[in-house]
JSON list of C-alpha atoms in Angstrom, two decimals:
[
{"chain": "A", "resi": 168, "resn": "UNK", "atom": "CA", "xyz": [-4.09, -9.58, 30.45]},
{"chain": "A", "resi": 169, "resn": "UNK", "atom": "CA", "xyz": [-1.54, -7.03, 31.90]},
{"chain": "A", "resi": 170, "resn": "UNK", "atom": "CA", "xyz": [-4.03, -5.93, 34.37]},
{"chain": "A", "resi": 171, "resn": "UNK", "atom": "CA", "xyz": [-4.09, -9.91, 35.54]},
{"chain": "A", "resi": 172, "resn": "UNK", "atom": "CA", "xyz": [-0.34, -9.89, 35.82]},
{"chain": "A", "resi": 173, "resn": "UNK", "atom": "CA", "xyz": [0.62, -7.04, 37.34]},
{"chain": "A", "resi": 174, "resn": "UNK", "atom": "CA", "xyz": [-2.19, -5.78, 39.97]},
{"chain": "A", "resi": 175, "resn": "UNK", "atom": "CA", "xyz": [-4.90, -8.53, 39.89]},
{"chain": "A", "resi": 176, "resn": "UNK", "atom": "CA", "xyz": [-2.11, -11.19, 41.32]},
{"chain": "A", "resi": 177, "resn": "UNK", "atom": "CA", "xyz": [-3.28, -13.98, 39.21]},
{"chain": "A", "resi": 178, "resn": "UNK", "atom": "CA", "xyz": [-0.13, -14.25, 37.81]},
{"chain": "A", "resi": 179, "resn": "UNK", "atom": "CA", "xyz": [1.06, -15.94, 41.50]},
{"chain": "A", "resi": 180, "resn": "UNK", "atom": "CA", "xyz": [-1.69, -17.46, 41.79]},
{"chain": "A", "resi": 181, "resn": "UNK", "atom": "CA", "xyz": [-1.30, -20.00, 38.54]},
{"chain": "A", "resi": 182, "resn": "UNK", "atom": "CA", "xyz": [2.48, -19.64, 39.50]},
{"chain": "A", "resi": 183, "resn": "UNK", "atom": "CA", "xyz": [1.59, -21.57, 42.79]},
{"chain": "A", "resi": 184, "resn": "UNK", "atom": "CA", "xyz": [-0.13, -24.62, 40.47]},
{"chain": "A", "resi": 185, "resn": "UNK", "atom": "CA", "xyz": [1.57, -24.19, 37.34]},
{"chain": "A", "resi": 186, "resn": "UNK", "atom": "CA", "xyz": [5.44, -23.27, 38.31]},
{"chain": "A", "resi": 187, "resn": "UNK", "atom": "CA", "xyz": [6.58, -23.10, 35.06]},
{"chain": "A", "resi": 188, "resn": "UNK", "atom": "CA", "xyz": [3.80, -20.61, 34.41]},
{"chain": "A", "resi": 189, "resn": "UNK", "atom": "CA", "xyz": [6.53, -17.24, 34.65]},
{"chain": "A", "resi": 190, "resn": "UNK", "atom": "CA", "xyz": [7.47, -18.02, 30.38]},
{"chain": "A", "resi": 191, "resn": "UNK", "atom": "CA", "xyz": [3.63, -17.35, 29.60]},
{"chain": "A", "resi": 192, "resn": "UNK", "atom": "CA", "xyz": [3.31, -14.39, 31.39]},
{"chain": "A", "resi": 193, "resn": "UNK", "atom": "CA", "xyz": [6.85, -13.24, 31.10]},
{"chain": "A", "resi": 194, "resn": "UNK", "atom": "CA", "xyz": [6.72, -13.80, 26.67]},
{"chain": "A", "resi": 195, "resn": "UNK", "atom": "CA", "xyz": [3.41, -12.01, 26.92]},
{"chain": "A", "resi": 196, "resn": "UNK", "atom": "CA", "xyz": [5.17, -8.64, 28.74]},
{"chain": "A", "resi": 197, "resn": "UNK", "atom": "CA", "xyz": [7.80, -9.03, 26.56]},
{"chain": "A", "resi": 198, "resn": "UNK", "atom": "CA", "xyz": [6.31, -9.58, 22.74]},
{"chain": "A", "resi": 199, "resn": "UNK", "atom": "CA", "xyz": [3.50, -6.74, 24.00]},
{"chain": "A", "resi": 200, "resn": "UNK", "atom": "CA", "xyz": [6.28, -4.20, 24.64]},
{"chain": "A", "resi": 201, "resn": "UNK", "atom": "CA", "xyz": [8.01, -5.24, 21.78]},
{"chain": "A", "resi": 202, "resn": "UNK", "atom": "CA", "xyz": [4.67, -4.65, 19.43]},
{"chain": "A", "resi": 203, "resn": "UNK", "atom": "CA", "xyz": [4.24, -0.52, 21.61]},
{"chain": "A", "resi": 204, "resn": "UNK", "atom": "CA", "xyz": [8.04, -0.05, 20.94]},
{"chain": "A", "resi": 205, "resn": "UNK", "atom": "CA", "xyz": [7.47, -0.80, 17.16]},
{"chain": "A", "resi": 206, "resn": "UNK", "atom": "CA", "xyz": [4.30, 1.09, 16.56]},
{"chain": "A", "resi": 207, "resn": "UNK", "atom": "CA", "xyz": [5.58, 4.14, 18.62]},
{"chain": "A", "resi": 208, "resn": "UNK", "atom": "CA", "xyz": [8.94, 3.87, 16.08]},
{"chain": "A", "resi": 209, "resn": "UNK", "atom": "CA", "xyz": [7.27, 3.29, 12.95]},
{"chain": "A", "resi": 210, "resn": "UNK", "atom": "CA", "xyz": [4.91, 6.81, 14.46]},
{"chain": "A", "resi": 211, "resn": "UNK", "atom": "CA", "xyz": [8.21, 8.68, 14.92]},
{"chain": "A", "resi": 212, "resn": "UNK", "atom": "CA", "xyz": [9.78, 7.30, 11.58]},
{"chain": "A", "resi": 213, "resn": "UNK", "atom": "CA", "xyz": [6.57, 8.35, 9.67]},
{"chain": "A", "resi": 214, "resn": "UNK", "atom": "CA", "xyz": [6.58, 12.29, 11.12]},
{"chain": "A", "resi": 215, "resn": "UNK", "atom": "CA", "xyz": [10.19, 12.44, 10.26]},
{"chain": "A", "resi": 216, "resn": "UNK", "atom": "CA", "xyz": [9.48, 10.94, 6.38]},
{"chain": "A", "resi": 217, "resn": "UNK", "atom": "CA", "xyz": [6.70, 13.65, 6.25]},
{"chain": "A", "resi": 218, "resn": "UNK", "atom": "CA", "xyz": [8.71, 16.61, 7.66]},
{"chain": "A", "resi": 219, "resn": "UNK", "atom": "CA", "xyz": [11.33, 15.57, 5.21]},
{"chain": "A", "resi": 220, "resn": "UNK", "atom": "CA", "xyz": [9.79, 15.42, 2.32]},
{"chain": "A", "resi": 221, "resn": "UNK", "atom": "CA", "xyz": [7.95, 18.92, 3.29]},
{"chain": "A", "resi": 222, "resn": "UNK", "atom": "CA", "xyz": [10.97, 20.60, 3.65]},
{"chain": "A", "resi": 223, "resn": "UNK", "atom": "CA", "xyz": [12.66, 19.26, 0.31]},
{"chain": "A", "resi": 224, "resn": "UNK", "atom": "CA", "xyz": [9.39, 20.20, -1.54]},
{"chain": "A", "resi": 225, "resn": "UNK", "atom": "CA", "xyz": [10.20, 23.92, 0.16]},
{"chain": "A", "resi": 226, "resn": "UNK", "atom": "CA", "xyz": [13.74, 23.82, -0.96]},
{"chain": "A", "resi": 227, "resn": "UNK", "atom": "CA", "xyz": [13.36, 22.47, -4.12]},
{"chain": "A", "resi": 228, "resn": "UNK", "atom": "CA", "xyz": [10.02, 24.66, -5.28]},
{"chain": "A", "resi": 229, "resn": "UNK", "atom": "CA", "xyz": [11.59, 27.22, -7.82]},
{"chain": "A", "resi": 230, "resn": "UNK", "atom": "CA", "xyz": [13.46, 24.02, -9.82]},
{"chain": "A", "resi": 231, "resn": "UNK", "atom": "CA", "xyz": [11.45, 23.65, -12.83]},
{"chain": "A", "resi": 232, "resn": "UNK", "atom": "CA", "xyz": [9.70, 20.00, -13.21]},
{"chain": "A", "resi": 233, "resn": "UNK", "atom": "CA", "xyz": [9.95, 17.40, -15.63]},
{"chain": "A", "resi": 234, "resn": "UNK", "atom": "CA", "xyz": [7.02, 18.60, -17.33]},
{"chain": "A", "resi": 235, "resn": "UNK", "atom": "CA", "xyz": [8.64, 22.49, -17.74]},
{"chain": "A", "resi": 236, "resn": "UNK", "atom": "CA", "xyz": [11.73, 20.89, -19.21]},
{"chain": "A", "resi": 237, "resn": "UNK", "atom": "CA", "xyz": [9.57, 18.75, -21.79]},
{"chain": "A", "resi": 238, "resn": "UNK", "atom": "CA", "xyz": [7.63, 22.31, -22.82]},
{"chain": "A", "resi": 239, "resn": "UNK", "atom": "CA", "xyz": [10.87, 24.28, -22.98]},
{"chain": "A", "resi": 240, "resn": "UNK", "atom": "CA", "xyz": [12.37, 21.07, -25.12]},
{"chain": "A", "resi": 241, "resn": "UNK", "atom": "CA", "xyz": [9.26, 21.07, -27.49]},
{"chain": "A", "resi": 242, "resn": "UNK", "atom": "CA", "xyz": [9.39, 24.90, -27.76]},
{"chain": "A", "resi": 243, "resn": "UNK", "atom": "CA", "xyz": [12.88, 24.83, -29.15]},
{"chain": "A", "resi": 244, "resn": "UNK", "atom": "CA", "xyz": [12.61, 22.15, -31.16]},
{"chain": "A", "resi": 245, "resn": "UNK", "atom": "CA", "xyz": [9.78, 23.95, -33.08]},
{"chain": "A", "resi": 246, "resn": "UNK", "atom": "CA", "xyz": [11.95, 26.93, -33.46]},
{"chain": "A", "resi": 247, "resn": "UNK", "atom": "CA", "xyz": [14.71, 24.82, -34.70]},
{"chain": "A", "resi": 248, "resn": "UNK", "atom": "CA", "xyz": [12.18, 23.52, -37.38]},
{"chain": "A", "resi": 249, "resn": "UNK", "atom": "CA", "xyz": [11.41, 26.61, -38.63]},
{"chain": "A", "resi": 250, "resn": "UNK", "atom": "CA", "xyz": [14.20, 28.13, -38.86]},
{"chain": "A", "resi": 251, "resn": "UNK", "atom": "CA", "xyz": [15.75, 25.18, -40.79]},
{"chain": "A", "resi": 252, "resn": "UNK", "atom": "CA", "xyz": [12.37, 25.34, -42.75]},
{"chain": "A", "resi": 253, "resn": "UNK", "atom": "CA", "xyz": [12.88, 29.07, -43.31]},
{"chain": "A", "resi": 254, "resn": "UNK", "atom": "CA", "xyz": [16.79, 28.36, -44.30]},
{"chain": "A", "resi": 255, "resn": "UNK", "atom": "CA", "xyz": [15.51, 26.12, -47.08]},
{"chain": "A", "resi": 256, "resn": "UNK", "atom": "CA", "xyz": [13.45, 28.31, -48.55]}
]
């Protein structure tokens, strides 16, 4: 269809029958650059989401997880146990 506007000339062509013919062709340009803009932005926003989260993962690598933290929690917990078990005794 952009071929047909812009170097096969048919867009005169109808323009000479149909003279309000320009909106078609004119919407068409437009809503098709629209739809490249968005998919090269949404390309670009994606790369920078993944680089981001890459470099957060790098930053953020020697923090123990929420897992650690509920091992270390159930470690101490047992101690605590026993040691009010042994305090009983």
């Amino acid at each position: 269809m952009y071929y047909c506007v812009t170097v096969g000339k048919v867009m005169y062509e109808t323009m000479k029958v149909y003279p309000l013919s320009w909106f078609y062709y004119l919407s068409f340009i437009f809503f098709t650059a629209f739809a490249f803009l968005n998919m090269v932005i949404g390309i670009v926003v994606n790369v920078m989401e993944e680089e981001n989260a890459k470099a957060w993962r790098e930053a953020h690598k020697d923090e123990p997880t929420l897992k650690d933290i509920a091992q270390q929690l159930a470690a101490l917990e047992k101690k605590l146990d026993q040691s009010i078990n042994n305090k009983a005794e």
